[in-house]
Short mmCIF file of C-alpha atoms in Angstrom, two decimals:
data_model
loop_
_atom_site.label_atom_id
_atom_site.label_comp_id
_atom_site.label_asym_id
_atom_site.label_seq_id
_atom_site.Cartn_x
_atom_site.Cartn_y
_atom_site.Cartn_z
CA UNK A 1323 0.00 0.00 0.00
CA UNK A 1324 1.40 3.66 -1.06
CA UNK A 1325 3.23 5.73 2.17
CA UNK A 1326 -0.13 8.56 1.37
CA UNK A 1327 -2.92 6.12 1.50
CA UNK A 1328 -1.72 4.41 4.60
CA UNK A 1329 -1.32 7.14 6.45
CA UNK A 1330 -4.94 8.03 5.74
CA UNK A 1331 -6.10 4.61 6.95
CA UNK A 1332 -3.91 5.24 10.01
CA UNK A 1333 -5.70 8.34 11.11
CA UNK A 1334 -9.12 6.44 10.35
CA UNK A 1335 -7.97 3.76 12.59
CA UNK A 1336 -6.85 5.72 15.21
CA UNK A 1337 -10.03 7.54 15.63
CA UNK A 1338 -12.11 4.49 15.30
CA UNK A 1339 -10.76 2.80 17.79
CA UNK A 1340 -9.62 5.46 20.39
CA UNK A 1341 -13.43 5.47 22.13
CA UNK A 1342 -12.30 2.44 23.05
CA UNK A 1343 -9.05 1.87 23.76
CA UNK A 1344 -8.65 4.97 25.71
CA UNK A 1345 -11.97 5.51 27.26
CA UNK A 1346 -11.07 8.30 29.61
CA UNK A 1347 -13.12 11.66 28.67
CA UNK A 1348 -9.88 13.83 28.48
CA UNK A 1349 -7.92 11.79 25.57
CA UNK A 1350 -11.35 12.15 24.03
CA UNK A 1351 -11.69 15.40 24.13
CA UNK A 1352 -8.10 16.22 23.41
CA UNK A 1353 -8.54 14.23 20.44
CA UNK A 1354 -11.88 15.89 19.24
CA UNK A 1355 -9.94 19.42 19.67
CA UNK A 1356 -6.65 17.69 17.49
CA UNK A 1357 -8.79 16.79 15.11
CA UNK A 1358 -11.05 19.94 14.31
CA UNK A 1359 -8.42 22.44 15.16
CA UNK A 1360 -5.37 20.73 12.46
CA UNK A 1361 -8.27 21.82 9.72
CA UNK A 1362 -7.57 25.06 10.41
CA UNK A 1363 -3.71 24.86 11.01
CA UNK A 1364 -4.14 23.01 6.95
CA UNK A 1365 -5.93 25.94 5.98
CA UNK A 1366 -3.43 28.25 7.31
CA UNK A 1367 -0.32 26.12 5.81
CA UNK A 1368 -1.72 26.14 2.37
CA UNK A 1369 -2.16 29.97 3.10
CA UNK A 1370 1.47 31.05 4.56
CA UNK A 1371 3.24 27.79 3.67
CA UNK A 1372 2.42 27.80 -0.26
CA UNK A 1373 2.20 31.22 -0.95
CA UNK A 1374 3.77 33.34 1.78
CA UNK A 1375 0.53 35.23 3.11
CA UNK A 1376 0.89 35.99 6.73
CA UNK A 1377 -2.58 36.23 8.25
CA UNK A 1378 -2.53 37.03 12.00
CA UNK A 1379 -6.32 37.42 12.10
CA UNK A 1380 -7.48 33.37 11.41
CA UNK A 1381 -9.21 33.85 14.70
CA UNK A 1382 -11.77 36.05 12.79
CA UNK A 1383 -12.55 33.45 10.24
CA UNK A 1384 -12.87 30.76 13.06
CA UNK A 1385 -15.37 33.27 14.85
CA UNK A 1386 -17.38 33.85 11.79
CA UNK A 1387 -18.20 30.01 11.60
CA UNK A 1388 -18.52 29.22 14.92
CA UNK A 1389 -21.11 32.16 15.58
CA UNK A 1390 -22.89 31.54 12.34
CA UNK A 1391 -23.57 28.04 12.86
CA UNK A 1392 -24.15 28.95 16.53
CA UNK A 1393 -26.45 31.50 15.54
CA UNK A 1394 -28.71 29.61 12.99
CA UNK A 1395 -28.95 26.42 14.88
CA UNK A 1396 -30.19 28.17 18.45
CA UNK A 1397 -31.61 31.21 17.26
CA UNK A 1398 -33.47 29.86 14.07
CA UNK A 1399 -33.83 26.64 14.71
CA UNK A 1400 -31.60 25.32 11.58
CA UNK A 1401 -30.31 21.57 11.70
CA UNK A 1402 -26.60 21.11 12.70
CA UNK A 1403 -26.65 19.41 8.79
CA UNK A 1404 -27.72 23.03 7.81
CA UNK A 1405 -26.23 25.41 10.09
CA UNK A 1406 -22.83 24.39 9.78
CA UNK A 1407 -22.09 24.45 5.92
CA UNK A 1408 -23.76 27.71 6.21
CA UNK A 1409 -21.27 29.07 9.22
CA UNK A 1410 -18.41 28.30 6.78
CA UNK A 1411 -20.17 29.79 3.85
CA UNK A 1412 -19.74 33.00 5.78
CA UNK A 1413 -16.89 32.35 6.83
CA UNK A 1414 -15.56 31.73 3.38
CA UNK A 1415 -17.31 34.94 2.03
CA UNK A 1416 -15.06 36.72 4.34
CA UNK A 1417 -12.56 34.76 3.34
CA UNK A 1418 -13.05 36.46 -0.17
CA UNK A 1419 -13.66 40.02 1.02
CA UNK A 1420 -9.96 40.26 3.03
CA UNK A 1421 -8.36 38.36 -0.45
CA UNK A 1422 -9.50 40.86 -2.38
CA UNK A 1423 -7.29 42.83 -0.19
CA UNK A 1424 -4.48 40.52 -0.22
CA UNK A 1425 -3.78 41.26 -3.95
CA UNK A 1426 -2.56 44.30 -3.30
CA UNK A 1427 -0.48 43.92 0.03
CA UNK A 1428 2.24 41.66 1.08
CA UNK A 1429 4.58 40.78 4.13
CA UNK A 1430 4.16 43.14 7.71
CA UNK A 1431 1.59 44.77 6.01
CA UNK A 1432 -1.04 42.24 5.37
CA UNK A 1433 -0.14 40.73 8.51
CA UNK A 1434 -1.20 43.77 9.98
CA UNK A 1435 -4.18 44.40 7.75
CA UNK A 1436 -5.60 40.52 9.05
CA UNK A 1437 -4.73 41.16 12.24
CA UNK A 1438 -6.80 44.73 12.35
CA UNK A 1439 -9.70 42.13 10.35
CA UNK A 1440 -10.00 39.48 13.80
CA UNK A 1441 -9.80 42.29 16.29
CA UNK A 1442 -12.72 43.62 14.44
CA UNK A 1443 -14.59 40.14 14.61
CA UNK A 1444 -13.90 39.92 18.31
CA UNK A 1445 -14.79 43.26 19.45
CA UNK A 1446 -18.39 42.70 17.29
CA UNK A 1447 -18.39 39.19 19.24
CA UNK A 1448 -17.89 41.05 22.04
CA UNK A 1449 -20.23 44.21 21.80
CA UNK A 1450 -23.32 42.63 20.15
CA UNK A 1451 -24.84 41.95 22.62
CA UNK A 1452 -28.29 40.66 21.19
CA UNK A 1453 -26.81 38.48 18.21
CA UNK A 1454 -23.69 37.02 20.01
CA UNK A 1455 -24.80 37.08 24.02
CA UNK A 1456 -21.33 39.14 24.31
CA UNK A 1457 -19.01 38.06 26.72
CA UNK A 1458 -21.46 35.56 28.35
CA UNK A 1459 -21.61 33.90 24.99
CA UNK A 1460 -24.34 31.63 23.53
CA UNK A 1461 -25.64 28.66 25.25
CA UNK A 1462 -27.37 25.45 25.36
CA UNK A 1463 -26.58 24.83 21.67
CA UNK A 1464 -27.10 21.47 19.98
CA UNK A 1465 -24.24 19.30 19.64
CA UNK A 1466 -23.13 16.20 17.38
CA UNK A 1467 -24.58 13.12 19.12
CA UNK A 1468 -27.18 12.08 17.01
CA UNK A 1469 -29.39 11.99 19.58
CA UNK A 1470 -27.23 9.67 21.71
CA UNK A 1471 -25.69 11.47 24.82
CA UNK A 1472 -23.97 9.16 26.58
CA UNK A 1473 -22.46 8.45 22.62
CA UNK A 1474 -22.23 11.50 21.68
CA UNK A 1475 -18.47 12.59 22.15
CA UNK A 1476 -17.69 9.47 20.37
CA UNK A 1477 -19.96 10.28 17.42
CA UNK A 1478 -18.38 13.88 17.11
CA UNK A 1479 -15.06 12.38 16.89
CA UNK A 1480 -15.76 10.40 14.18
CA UNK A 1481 -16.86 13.46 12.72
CA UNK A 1482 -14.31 15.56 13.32
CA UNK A 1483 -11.84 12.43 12.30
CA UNK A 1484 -13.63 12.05 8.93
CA UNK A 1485 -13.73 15.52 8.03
CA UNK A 1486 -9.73 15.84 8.75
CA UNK A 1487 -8.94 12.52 6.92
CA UNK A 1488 -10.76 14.65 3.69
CA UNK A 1489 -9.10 17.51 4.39
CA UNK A 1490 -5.51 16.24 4.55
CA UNK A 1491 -6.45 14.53 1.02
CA UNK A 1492 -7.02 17.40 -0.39
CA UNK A 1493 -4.02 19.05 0.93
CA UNK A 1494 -2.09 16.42 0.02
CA UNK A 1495 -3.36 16.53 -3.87
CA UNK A 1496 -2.31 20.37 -4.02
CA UNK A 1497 0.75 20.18 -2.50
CA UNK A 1498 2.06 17.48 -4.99
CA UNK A 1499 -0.50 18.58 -8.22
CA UNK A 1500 0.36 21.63 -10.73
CA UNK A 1501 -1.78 23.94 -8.56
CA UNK A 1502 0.60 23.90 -5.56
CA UNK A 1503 3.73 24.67 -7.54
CA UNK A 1504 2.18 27.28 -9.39
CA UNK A 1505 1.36 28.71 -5.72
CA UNK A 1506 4.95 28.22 -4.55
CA UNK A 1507 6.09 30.10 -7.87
CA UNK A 1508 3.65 33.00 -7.01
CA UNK A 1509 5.68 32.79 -3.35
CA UNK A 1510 8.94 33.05 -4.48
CA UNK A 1511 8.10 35.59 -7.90
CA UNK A 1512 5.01 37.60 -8.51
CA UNK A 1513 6.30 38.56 -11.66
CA UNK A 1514 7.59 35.08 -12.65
CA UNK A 1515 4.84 33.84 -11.81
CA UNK A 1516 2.43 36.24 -14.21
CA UNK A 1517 4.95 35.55 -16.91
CA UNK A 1518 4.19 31.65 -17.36
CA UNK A 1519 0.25 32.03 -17.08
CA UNK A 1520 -0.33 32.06 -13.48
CA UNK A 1521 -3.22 34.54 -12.50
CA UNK A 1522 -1.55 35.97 -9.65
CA UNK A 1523 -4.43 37.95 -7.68
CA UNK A 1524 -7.45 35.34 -8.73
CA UNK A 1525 -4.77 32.30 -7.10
CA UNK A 1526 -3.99 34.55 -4.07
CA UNK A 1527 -7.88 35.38 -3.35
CA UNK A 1528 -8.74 31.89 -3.67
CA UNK A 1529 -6.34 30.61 -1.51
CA UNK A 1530 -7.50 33.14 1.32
CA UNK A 1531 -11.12 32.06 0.39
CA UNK A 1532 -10.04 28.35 1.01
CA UNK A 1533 -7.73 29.13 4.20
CA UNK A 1534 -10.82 31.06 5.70
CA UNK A 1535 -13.17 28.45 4.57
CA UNK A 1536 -11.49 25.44 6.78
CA UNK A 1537 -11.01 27.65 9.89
CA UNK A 1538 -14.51 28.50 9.56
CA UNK A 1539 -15.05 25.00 9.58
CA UNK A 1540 -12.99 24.30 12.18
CA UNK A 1541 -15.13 27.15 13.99
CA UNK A 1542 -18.31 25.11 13.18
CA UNK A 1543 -17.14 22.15 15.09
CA UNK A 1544 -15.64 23.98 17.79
CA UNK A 1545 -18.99 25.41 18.33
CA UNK A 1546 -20.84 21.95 18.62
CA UNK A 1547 -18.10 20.28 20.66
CA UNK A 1548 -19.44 21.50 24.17
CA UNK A 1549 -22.46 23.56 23.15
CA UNK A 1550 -20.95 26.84 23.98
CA UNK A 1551 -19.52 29.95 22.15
CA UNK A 1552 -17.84 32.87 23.74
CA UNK A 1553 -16.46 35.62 23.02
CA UNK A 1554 -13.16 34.83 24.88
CA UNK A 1555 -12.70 32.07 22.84
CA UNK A 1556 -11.31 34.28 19.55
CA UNK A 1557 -8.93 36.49 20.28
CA UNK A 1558 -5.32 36.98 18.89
CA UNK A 1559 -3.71 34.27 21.51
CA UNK A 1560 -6.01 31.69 18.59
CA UNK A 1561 -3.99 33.54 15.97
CA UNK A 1562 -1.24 32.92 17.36
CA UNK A 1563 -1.71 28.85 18.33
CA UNK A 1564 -2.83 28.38 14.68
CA UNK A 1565 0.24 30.40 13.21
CA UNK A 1566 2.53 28.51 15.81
CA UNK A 1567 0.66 25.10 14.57
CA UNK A 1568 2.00 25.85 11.14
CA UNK A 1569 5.72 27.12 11.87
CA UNK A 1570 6.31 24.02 14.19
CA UNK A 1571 4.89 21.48 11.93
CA UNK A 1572 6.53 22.78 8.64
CA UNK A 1573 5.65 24.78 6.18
CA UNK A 1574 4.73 24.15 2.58
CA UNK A 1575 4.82 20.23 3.76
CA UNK A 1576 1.64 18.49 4.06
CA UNK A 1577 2.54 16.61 7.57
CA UNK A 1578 2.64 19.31 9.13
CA UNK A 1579 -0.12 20.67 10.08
CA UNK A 1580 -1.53 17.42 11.95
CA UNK A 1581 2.25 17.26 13.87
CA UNK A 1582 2.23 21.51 14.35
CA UNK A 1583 -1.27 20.77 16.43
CA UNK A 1584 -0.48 17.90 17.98
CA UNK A 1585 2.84 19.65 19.70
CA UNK A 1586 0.48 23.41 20.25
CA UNK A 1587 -2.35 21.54 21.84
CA UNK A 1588 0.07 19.17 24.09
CA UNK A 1589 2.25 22.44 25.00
CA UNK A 1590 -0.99 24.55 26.08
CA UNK A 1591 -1.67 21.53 28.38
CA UNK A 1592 1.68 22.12 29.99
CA UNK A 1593 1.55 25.93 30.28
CA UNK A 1594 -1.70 26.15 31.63
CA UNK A 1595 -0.86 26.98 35.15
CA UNK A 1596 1.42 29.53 33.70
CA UNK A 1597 -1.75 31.61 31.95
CA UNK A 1598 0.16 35.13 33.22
CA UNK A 1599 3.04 34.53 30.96
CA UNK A 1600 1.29 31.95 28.20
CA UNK A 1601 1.47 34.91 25.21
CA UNK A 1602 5.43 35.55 26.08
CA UNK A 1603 6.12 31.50 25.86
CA UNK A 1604 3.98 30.97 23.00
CA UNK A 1605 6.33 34.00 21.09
CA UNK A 1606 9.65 32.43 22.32
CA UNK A 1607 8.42 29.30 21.22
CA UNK A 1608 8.18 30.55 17.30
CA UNK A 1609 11.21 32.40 17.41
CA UNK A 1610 12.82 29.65 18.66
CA UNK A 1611 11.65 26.99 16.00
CA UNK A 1612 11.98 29.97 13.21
CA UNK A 1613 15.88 30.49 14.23
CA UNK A 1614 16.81 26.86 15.14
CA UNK A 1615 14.62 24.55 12.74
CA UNK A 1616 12.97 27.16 9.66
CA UNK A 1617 11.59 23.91 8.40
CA UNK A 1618 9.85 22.76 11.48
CA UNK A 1619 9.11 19.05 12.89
CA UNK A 1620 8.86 17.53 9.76
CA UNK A 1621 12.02 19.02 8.48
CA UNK A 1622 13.80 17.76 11.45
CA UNK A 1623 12.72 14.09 11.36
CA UNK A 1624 13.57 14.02 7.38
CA UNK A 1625 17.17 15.43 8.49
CA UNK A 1626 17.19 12.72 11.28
CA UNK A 1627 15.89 9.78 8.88
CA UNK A 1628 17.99 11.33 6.21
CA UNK A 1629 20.85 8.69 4.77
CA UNK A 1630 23.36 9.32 2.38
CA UNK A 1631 22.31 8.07 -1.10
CA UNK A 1632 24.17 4.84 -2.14
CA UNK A 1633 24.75 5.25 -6.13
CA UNK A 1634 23.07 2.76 -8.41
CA UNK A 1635 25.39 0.15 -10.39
CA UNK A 1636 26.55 1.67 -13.56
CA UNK A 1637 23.39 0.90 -16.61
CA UNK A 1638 24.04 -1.26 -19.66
CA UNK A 1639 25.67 1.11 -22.39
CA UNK A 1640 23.33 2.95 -24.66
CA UNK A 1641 23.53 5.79 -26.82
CA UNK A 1642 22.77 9.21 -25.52
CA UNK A 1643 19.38 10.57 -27.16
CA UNK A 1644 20.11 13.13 -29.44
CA UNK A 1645 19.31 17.11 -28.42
CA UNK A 1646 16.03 18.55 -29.74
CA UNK A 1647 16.42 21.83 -31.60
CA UNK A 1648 14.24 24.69 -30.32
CA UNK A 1649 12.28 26.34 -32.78
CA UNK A 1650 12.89 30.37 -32.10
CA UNK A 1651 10.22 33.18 -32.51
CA UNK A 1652 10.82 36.37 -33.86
CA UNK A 1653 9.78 39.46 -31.83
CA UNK A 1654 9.16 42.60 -33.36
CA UNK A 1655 8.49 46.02 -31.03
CA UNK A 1656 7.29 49.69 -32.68
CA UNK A 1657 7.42 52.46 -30.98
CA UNK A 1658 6.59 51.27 -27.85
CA UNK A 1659 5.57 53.75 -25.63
CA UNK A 1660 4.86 53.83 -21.40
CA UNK A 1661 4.18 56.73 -19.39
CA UNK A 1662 3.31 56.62 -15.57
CA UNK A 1663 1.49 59.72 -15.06
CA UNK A 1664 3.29 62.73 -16.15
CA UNK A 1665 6.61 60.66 -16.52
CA UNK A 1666 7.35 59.24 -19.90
CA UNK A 1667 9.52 55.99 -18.91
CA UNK A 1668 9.56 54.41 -22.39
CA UNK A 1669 9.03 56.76 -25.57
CA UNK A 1670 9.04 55.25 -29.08
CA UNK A 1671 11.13 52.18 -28.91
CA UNK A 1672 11.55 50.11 -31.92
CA UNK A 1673 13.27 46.48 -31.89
CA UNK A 1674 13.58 43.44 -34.37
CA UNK A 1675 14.97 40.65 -32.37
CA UNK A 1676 15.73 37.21 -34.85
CA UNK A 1677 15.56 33.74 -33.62
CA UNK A 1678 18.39 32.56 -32.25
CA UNK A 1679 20.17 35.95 -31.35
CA UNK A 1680 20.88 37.57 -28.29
CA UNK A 1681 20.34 41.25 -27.97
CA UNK A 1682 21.64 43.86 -24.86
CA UNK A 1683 19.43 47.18 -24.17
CA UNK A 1684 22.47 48.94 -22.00
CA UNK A 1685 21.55 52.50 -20.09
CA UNK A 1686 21.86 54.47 -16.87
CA UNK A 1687 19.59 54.29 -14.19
CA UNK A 1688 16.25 55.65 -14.79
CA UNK A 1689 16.26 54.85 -18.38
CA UNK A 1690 13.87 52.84 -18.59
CA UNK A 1691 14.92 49.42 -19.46
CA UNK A 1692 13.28 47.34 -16.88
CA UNK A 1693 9.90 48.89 -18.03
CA UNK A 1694 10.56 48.34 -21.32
CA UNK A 1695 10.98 44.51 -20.57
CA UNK A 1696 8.12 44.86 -18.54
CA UNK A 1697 6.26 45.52 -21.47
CA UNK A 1698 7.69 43.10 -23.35
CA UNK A 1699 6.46 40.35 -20.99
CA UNK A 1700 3.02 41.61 -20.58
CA UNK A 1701 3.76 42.93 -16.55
CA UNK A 1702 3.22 46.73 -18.03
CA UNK A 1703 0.10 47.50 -20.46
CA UNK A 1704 1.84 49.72 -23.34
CA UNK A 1705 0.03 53.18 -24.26
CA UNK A 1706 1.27 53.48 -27.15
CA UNK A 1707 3.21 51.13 -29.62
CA UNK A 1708 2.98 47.35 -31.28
CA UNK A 1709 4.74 44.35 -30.46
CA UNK A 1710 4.25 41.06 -32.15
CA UNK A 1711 5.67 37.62 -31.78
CA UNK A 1712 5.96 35.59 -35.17
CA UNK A 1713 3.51 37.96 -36.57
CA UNK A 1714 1.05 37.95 -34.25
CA UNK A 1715 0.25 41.11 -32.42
CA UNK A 1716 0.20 40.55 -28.75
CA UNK A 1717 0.35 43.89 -27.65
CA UNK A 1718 -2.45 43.78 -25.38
CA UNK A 1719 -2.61 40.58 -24.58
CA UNK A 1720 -2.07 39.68 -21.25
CA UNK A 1721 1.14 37.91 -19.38
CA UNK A 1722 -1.19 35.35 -17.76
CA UNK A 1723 -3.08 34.31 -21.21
CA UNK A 1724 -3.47 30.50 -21.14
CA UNK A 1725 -0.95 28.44 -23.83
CA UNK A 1726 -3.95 27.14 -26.90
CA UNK A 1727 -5.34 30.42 -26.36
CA UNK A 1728 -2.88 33.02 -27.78
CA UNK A 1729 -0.37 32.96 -25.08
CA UNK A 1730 2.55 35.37 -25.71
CA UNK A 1731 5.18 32.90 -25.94
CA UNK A 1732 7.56 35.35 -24.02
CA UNK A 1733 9.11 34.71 -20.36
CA UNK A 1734 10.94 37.33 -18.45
CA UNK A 1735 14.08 35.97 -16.22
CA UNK A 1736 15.94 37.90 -13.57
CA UNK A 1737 19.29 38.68 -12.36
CA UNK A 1738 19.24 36.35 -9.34
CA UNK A 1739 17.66 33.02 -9.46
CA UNK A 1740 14.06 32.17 -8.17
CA UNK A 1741 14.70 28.67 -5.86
CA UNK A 1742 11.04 27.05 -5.92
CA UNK A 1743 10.79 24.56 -3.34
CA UNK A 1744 9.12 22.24 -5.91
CA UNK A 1745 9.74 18.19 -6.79
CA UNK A 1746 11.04 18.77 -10.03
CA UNK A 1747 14.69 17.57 -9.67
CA UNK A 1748 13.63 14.52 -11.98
CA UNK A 1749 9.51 14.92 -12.73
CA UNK A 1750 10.06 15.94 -16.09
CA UNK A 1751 13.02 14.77 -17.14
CA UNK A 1752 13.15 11.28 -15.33
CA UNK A 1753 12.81 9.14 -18.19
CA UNK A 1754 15.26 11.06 -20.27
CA UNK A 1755 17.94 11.29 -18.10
CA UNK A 1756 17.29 7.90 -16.27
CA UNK A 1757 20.42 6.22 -18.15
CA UNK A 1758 22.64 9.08 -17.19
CA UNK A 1759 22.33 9.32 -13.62
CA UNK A 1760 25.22 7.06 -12.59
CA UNK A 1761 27.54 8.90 -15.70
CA UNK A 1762 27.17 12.64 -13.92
CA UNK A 1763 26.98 11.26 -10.17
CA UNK A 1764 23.33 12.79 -9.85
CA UNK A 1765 21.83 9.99 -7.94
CA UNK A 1766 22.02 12.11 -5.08
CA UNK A 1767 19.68 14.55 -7.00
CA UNK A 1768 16.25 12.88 -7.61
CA UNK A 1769 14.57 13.53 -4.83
CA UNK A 1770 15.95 17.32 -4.20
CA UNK A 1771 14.47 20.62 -4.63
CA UNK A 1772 15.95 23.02 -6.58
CA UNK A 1773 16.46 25.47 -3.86
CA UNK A 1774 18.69 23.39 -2.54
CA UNK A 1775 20.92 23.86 -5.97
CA UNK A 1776 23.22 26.23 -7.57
CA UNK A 1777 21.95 28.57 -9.90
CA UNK A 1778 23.41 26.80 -12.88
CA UNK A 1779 22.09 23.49 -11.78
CA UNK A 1780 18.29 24.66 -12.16
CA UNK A 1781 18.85 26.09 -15.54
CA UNK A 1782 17.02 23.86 -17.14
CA UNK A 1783 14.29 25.05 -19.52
CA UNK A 1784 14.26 25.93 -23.64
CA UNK A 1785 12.17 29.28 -23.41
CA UNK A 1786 10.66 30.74 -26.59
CA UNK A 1787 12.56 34.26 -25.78
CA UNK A 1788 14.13 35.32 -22.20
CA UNK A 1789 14.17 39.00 -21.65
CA UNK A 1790 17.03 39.00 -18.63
CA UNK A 1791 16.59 42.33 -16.53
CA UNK A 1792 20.41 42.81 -16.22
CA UNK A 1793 23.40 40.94 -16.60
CA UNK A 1794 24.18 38.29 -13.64
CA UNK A 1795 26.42 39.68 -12.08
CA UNK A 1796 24.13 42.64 -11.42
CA UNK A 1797 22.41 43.28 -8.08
CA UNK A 1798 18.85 43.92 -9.43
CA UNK A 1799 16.24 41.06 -8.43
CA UNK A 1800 12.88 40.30 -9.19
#
C-alpha cells in the first residue's frame, strides 16, 4: 500500500478505535480538539506555507463560523446538517472580502491588515450583545450526538476524524498537483509567476477564500463540541496557536499541520498553570523553532531519517538521445511607448529581435529598461506602440493568457535566481535522463528541490525568448 494512503487509513484507525481503547473523557476530548483544530492549522499552511501570506487574524474566520452556525442552529432553529455548511459559507465569504485585499499587500503589512480584520470580529463578538450574548456567549446549543448522549463525544469524533482525513487529502493533492507549484512560484516571484500564465491575484484570493473556509469550519465544530460559544474564545492568543501550529509542523509540507497541532495543543496543556506569561512563551516558542529549525518538525525528522544516497550500479551502455532543436520566434516592437502619469519611462522604442540571437538594451539608471521589458512580458500594459511575436500582435494581450489560447510565448528571467521549493529535480526529465544518472553522479539529485541547488544546476528550460533584466552579475532582483 502507497506511504499517502496508509497514512490516511492510520488516522481512520486511530479515531475508530480510540473510544475504546482509551476511554477516559480527556484523551477524548483532546482528540476531538486535534482533530477539528489541524483543519484550520491546513488551511493556514496552504495559506502562509504555499504562498507566503501571513494572516494574524485566522481567529476572525474561526469566529465567523462558529457564531454563524451557533447563531442559525439556536436562534433559528436550523439543523446542525444546515447550520454548519452555512457558518463556513460565511466564513468563506469573508474569506473572499480580506483576499480581495491581499492582492494588493504583502509581508508586515497584510499581517497587519488581518490582524486589524479578527480584532474587528472579536470586538463585534464582544459588543453585540443581542446576536452574540457578548461576553457571556451563547448557550445550550445542539451538539453532534445524534441523539445519543452518553455516545455522543464518540460520534463527534468520528466526525471531526472524517472531516480531517478529507481535508488532509485534499491538501495532500495540491501540494504534490500543478496547482501547488504554481502557488509556490507565485511565493517566491510575482512577476515570474504572471509571466508563465499564473493569474496571480485570482490564485492569491482563492487561496485566502479556502484558508478562511477550513477555519470556519474548524469554527463550526468547535462550536458543537461542548455547546458553547464565547467571546473569549477568539482572540489573537487563537492567531497565534494556529500560526505557531504551522511554523512548528513545517511549512509548505503536508505533515505538518496534523504534527504543528499535535505539539500546540500538548504544549498549552503544559503551560496552563502559567496563563500570566502563556502569550510571552507561545512568542519564544516561534522564534525559537523559526531560528533553530525554519523547516519545522517535519524538516527535522527528514534530516534525522535522512541517509546518504548509495549510487546505483553503472546501466548497460546505450547511446545518448540526441538534443532537440528549439524552434525560435521572432519578436518585433514599434514604438513602444509607457508613461506613468506625467513621466514618460519608455518613448518610441523600436526592436527586431531574430531567432536565435541575443540582444543587450544597455543605459543608466532611470532609463527605462526594466519597463521596457516589462512591457515586453506583458507585466506593463503599453500606451502606445505594437509588439508582435511571429507575426502575431500581442500587444495587449495579457502575461497570464493560457498556452492554446494566444499565449505570448515570451518569459521574463531575472538577475538572481528564483529557488522554488518544488519536486522537479527529476519529474520531467526522469525518463530522459534515467540512463545518465550514474555517468554525472546525480543519484544524489532525484529527490531534491531546486532550492537546494546552484543557480546553474536549475537552468534547465528551452524558453521561446528570455528577456534578462540585467546581466548576472548585477544586483537587481525580481
Amino acid at each position: 500500500m502507497p506511504a499517502a494512503r496508509l497514512k490516511y487509513v492510520a488516522l481512520l484507525a486511530v479515531v475508530a478505535v480510540l473510544p475504546f481503547v482509551a476511554p477516559n473523557p480527556f484523551f477524548v476530548f483532546f482528540t476531538q480538539s486535534l482533530a477539528y483544530t489541524a483543519i484550520a492549522v491546513i488551511g493556514l499552511n496552504l495559506l502562509l506555507g504555499l504562498t507566503g501570506q501571513m494572516s494574524l487574524g485566522h481567529a476572525g474566520f474561526y469566529a465567523l463560523g462558529s457564531y454563524g452556525s451557533a447563531i442559525l442552529a439556536s436562534k433559528s432553529g436550523w439543523p446542525l446538517w444546515a447550520s454548519i455548511p452555512a457558518g463556513v459559507l460565511v466564513a468563506g465569504i469573508s474569506g473572499v472580502l480580506v483576499g480581495m485585499v491581499a492582492r494588493r499587500t504583502r509581508g508586515l503589512f497584510l499581517a497587519m491588515a488581518t490582524l486589524a480584520f479578527g480584532y474587528l470580529v472579536e470586538i463585534a463578538a464582544q459588543r453585540w450583545v443581542e446576536l452574540t450574548g457578548g461576553t457571556m456567549g451563547l448557550m445550550a446549543l445542539p451538539v453532534i450526538d445524534f441523539g445519543d448522549y452518553r455516545r455522543g463525544p464518540m460520534y463527534f469524533l468520528w466526525c471531526a476524524g472524517l472531516l480531517l482525513v478529507v481535508v488532509q487529502m485534499a491538501s495532500d493533492y495540491v501540494h504534490e498537483s500543478a496547482t501547488g507549484r504554481a502557488l509556490l512560484a507565485m511565493k517566491e516571484s510575482d512577476s515570474f509567476a504572471a509571466t508563465v500564465g499564473i493569474n496571480v491575484a485570482a490564485r492569491r484570493t482563492g487561496m485566502f477564500a479556502v484558508s478562511a473556509l477550513l477555519a470556519g469550519l474548524s469554527g463550526a465544530l468547535f462550536a458543537h463540541q461542548s455547546g458553547f460559544v464565547g467571546s473569549d474564545a477568539f482572540g489573537l492568543r487563537l492567531s497565534l496557536d494556529l500560526l505557531i501550529a504551522a511554523v512548528i509542523g513545517g511549512l509548505a509540507n503536508s505533515n505538518g499541520p496534523l504534527l504543528g497541532t499535535l505539539l500546540i495543543l500538548a504544549m498549552a496543556e503544559l503551560i496552563a498553570p502559567l496563563q500570566s506569561v502563556a502569550l510571552l512563551l507561545r512568542g519564544v516558542i516561534l522564534v525559537g523553532v523559526l531560528m533553530l529549525f525554519p523547516e519545522g518538525a517535519t524538516g527535522l525528522l527528514r534530516l534525522v531519517r535522512r541517509r546518504p544516497a548509495a549510487a546505483p550500479p553503472p546501466p548497460p551502455a546505450a547511446d545518448a538521445p540526441p538534443f532537440e532543436k528549439v524552434n525560435g520566434a521572432r519578436l518585433e516592437a514599434a514604438g513602444l511607448t509607457k508613461r506613468f502619469a506625467g513621466v514618460r519611462a519608455v518613448t518610441d522604442f523600436s526592436l527586431t529581435v531574430e531567432p536565435g540571437t541575443v540582444h543587450a538594451i544597455i543605459g543608466p539608471n532611470g532609463a527605462g529598461k526594466s519597463t521596457l521589458i516589462h512591457m515586453i512580458a506583458g507585466l506593463h500594459a503599453a500606451d502606445g506602440g505594437t509588439l508582435r511575436v511571429d507575426g502575431v500582435d500581442v500587444t495587449r494581450m495579457p502575461a497570464t493568457a493560457a498556452p492554446g489560447s494566444g499565449s505570448r510565448a515570451l518569459s521574463r528571467t531575472c538577475s538572481s535566481s528564483a529557488r522554488f521549493q518544488c519536486w522537479r529535480t527529476c519529474c520531467s526529465a526522469s525518463s530522459r535522463a534515467a540512463g545518465c544518472r550514474w555517468l554525472v553522479s546525480s543519484a544524489g539529485w532525484v529527490r531534491a528541490t531546486p532550492n537546494t541547488r546552484s543557480g546553474s544546476a536549475r537552468c534547465a528550460s528551452s524558453p521561446t525568448c528570455a528577456s534578462p533584466t540585467s546581466p548576472p552579475c548585477g544586483r537587481r532582483s525580481c
